[in-house]
CSV table of C-alpha atoms in Angstrom, one decimal:
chain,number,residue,atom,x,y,z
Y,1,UNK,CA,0.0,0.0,0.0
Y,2,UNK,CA,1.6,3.6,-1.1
Y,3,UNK,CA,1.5,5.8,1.6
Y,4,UNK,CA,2.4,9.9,1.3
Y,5,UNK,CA,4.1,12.0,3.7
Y,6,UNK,CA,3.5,15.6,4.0
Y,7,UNK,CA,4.8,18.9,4.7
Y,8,UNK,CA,4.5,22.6,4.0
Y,9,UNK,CA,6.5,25.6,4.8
Y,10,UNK,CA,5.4,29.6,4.9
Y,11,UNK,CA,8.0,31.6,3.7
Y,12,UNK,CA,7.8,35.6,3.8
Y,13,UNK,CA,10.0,38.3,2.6
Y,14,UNK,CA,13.1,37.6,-0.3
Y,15,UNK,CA,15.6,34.7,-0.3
Y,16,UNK,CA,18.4,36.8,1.8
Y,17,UNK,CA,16.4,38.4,4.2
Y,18,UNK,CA,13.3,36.1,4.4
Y,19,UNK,CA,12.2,33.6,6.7
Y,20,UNK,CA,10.0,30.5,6.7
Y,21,UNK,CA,8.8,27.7,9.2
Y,22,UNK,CA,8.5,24.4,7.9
Y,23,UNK,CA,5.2,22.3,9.5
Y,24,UNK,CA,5.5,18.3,9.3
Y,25,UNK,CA,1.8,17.9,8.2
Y,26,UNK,CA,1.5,14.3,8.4
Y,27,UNK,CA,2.8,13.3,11.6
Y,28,UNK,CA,3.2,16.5,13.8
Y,29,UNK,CA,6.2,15.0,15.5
Y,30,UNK,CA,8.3,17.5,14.8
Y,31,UNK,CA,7.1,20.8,16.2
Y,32,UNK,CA,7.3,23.4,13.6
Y,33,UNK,CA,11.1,24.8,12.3
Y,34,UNK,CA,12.7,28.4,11.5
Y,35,UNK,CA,14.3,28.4,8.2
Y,36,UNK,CA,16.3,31.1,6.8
Y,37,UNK,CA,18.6,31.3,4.0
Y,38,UNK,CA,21.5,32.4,6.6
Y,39,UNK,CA,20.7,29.0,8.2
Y,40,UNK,CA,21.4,27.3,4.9
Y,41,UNK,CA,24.2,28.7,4.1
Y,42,UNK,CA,25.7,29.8,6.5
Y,43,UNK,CA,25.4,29.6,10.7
Y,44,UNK,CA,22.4,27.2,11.8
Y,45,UNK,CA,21.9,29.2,14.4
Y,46,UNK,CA,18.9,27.1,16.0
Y,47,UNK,CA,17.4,26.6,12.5
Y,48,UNK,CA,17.0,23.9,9.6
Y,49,UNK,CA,17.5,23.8,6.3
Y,50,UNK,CA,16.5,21.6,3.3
Y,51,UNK,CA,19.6,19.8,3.4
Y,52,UNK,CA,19.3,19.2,7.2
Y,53,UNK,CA,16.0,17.7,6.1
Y,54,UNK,CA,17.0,15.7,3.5
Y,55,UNK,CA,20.3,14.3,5.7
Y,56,UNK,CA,17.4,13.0,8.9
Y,57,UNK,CA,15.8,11.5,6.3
Y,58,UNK,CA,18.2,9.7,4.6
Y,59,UNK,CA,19.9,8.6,7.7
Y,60,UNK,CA,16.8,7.3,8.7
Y,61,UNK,CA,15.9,5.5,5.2
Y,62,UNK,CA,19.6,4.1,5.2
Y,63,UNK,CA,19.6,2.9,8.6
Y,64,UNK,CA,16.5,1.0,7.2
Y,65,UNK,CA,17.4,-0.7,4.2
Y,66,UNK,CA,20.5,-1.8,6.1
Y,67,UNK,CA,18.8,-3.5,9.2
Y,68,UNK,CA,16.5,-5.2,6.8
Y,69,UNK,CA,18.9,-6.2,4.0
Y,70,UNK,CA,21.1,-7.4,7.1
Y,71,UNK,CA,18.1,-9.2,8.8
Y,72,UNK,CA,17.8,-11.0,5.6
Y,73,UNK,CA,20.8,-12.2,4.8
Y,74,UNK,CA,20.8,-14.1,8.1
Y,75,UNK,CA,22.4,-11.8,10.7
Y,76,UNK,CA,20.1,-8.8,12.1
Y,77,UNK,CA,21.8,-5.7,13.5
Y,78,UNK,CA,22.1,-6.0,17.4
Y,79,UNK,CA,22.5,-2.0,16.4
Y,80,UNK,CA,23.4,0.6,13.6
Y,81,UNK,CA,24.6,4.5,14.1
Y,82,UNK,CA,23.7,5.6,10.8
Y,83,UNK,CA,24.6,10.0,10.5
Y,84,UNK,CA,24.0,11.4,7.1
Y,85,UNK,CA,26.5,15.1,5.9
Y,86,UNK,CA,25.0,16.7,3.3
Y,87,UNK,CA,27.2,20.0,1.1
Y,88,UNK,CA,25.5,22.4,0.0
Y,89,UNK,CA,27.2,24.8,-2.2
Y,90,UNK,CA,25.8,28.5,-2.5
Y,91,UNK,CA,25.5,28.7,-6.2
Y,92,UNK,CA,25.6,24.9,-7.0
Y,93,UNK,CA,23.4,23.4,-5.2
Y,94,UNK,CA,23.2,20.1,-2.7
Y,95,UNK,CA,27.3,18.4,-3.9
Y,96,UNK,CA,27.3,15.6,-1.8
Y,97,UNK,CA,26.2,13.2,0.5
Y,98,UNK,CA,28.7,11.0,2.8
Y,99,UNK,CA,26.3,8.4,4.9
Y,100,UNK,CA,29.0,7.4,7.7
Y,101,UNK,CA,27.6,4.1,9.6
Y,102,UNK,CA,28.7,1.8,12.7
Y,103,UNK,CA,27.4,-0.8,13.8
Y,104,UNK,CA,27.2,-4.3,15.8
Y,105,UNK,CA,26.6,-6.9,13.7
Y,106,UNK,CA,26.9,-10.6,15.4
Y,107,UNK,CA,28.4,-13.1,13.0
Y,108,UNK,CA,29.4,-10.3,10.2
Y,109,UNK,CA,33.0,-9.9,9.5
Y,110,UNK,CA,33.9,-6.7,8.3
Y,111,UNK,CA,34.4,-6.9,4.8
Y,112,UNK,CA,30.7,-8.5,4.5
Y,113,UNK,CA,29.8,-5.8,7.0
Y,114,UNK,CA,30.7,-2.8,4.4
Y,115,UNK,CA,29.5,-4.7,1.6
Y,116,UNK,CA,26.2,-4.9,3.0
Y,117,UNK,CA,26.8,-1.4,4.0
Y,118,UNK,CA,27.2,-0.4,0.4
Y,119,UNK,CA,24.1,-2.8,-1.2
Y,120,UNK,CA,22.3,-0.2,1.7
Y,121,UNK,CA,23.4,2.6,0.3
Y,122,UNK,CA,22.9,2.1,-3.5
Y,123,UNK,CA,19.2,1.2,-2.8
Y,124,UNK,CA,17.3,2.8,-0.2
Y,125,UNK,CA,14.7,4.9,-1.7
Y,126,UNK,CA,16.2,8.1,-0.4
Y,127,UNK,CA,19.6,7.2,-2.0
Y,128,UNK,CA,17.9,6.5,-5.0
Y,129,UNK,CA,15.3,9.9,-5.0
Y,130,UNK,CA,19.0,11.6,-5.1
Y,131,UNK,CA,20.9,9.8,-7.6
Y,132,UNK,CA,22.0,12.8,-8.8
Y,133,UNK,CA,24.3,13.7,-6.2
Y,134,UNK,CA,27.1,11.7,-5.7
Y,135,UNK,CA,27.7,9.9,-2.1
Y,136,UNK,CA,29.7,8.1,-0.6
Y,137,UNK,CA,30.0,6.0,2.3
Y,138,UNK,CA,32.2,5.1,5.5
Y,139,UNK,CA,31.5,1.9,7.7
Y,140,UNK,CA,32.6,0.1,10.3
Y,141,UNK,CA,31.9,-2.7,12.8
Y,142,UNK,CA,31.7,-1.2,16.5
């Protein structure tokens, strides 16, 4: 069954001196967040930013496909640390992605460990909505 997430920001004033707050519509379990341009690209300074956003959630969709592609294959994550960094560039745009993971893995050596690492990476949904940007990956067993 599909399901579809939503959200919506408000933004008011220009890009440089503007602000917005961006409203998680379909859950509500984020309370509403400040976002500026300065936050984006410069200082967060207590506020979010698209590429914030887009780095929760593909930490989150990693850390996913990971568990469950482990699981699978016979030896399910006791745990996984999955962070997401995501560049932006003023000017170009969102350059990369590095997903950095560790995790404890009974039974998984380490070369099987990354390997599975990187089958995560290449196809989580996330990973694949963003194609376009290159990323990369660093894991390790704790």
């Amino acid at each position: 069954m599909a399901t579809t997430r939503s959200a919506h920001t408000v933004w008011e004033g220009n890009l440089l001196e503007g602000n917005g707050v961006v409203s998680f519509d379909s859950s509500g379990a984020i309370d509403q967040q400040p976002v500026t341009w300065a936050s984006r690209s410069q200082e967060a300074n207590g506020r979010t930013s698209p590429e914030e956003l887009i780095a929760a959630a593909h930490s989150s969709c990693f850390s996913m496909a990971f568990s469950h592609a482990l699981a699978g294959a016979g030896t399910p994550p006791t745990k996984l640390v999955a962070s997401a960094d995501v560049t932006f560039q003023p000017g170009e745009g969102i350059t990369g992605i590095h997903l950095t993971v560790e995790g404890t893995v009974p039974g998984l050596d380490h070369d099987a460990f990354v390997a599975a690492a990187e089958e995560a990476k290449a196809n989580c949904p996330v990973s694949q909505a963003l194609k376009a940007v290159p990323i990369t990956l660093s894991a390790k067993l704790a």
